[in-house]
Short mmCIF file of C-alpha atoms in Angstrom, two decimals:
data_model
loop_
_atom_site.label_atom_id
_atom_site.label_comp_id
_atom_site.label_asym_id
_atom_site.label_seq_id
_atom_site.Cartn_x
_atom_site.Cartn_y
_atom_site.Cartn_z
CA MET A 30 -8.65 9.08 6.75
CA TYR A 31 -8.88 10.86 3.47
CA PRO A 32 -7.39 8.78 0.57
CA THR A 33 -3.81 9.72 -0.24
CA LEU A 34 -4.20 8.53 -3.80
CA THR A 35 -7.22 8.02 -6.22
CA ASN A 36 -7.92 5.95 -9.08
CA GLY A 37 -5.97 7.16 -12.15
CA ASP A 38 -3.10 8.81 -10.18
CA ILE A 39 0.38 7.74 -11.73
CA VAL A 40 2.96 6.75 -9.18
CA LEU A 41 6.65 5.89 -9.02
CA ALA A 42 7.67 2.91 -6.77
CA ARG A 43 10.90 1.43 -5.64
CA MET A 44 11.08 -2.23 -6.46
CA PRO A 45 12.19 -4.35 -4.83
CA ALA A 46 12.06 -2.36 -1.45
CA VAL A 47 11.70 -3.35 2.17
CA PRO A 48 8.38 -1.73 3.49
CA ARG A 49 7.98 -0.28 6.88
CA PRO A 50 4.66 0.12 8.83
CA GLY A 51 2.88 3.27 7.30
CA ASP A 52 4.54 3.07 3.84
CA VAL A 53 2.40 3.23 0.94
CA VAL A 54 3.05 0.05 -0.99
CA LEU A 55 2.41 -1.67 -4.25
CA VAL A 56 0.99 -4.98 -3.57
CA ARG A 57 -0.50 -8.24 -5.17
CA TRP A 58 -3.04 -10.79 -3.51
CA ALA A 59 -2.65 -14.50 -4.13
CA SER A 60 -6.37 -14.63 -4.90
CA ARG A 61 -6.06 -11.95 -7.54
CA PRO A 62 -2.62 -12.29 -9.20
CA ALA A 63 -3.45 -10.16 -12.18
CA GLN A 64 -4.47 -7.16 -10.18
CA LEU A 65 -2.01 -4.55 -8.52
CA SER A 66 -3.18 -2.31 -5.89
CA VAL A 67 -1.65 0.48 -3.85
CA LYS A 68 -2.29 0.34 -0.01
CA ARG A 69 -0.63 1.29 3.16
CA ALA A 70 1.53 -1.25 5.03
CA VAL A 71 0.32 -2.10 8.64
CA HIS A 72 2.57 -5.02 9.73
CA GLN A 73 4.19 -8.10 8.40
CA VAL A 74 2.57 -11.40 9.07
CA ASP A 75 4.01 -14.92 9.34
CA GLY A 76 4.91 -16.26 6.02
CA GLY A 77 6.34 -12.88 4.58
CA GLY A 78 3.02 -11.31 3.47
CA TRP A 79 1.96 -7.81 4.78
CA HIS A 80 -1.44 -6.78 6.31
CA VAL A 81 -2.28 -3.72 4.38
CA LEU A 82 -5.16 -1.18 4.58
CA GLY A 83 -6.62 1.45 2.12
CA ASP A 84 -6.69 4.99 3.58
CA ASN A 85 -10.39 5.15 2.99
CA GLU A 86 -11.60 2.48 5.36
CA PHE A 87 -15.10 2.51 4.38
CA ALA A 88 -14.41 1.96 0.66
CA SER A 89 -11.27 -0.11 0.45
CA THR A 90 -10.91 -3.84 -0.61
CA ASP A 91 -7.81 -4.68 1.46
CA SER A 92 -6.34 -7.17 3.83
CA ARG A 93 -9.43 -7.15 5.87
CA GLU A 94 -11.34 -8.95 3.01
CA LEU A 95 -8.46 -10.51 1.04
CA GLY A 96 -5.89 -11.57 3.78
CA PRO A 97 -2.19 -10.86 3.48
CA ALA A 98 -0.68 -9.38 0.42
CA GLU A 99 2.85 -9.60 -1.32
CA VAL A 100 4.44 -6.29 -1.26
CA LEU A 101 6.15 -5.53 -4.61
CA GLY A 102 7.51 -2.13 -3.97
CA VAL A 103 7.33 1.06 -1.82
CA VAL A 104 5.56 4.07 -3.60
CA ARG A 105 7.76 7.15 -3.38
CA TRP A 106 6.22 9.65 -5.49
CA ARG A 107 2.97 10.59 -7.30
CA LEU A 108 3.77 11.88 -10.56
CA TRP A 109 0.27 12.88 -11.86
CA PRO A 110 -1.98 14.77 -11.19
CA LYS A 111 -0.34 16.61 -8.23
CA PRO A 112 3.29 15.61 -8.19
CA GLY A 113 4.82 15.12 -4.80
CA ARG A 114 6.59 12.84 -2.42
CA LEU A 115 4.66 10.25 -0.40
CA ARG A 116 5.42 9.99 3.23
CA ARG A 117 4.94 7.40 5.83
CA ALA A 118 1.59 7.97 7.84
CA PRO A 119 2.02 9.21 11.26
CA GLY A 120 1.06 6.86 14.16
CA ARG A 121 1.12 3.63 11.92
CA ASP A 122 4.94 2.78 13.03
CA THR A 123 3.65 0.14 15.47
CA ASN A 124 3.44 -3.59 15.16
#
């Protein structure tokens, strides 16, 4: 899948928010508490964390490597460089 966002994009996120599978989310990993990342929510795991993946599966550091992430918010809009609403990915609404 082609990346929805790229490094340097400016986004607007709803915080706090309840994510659903397929949402683009702002996350933090316990092993990297100073780093915020934007990924796609796949499913919630035991303990309240989320399994998240990057849209570019071949060049993404995500839950496959770092484990479950804490979701801080749901990204709703890209403000720059191409303003627009971000939508849930089709076909990812399964558990």
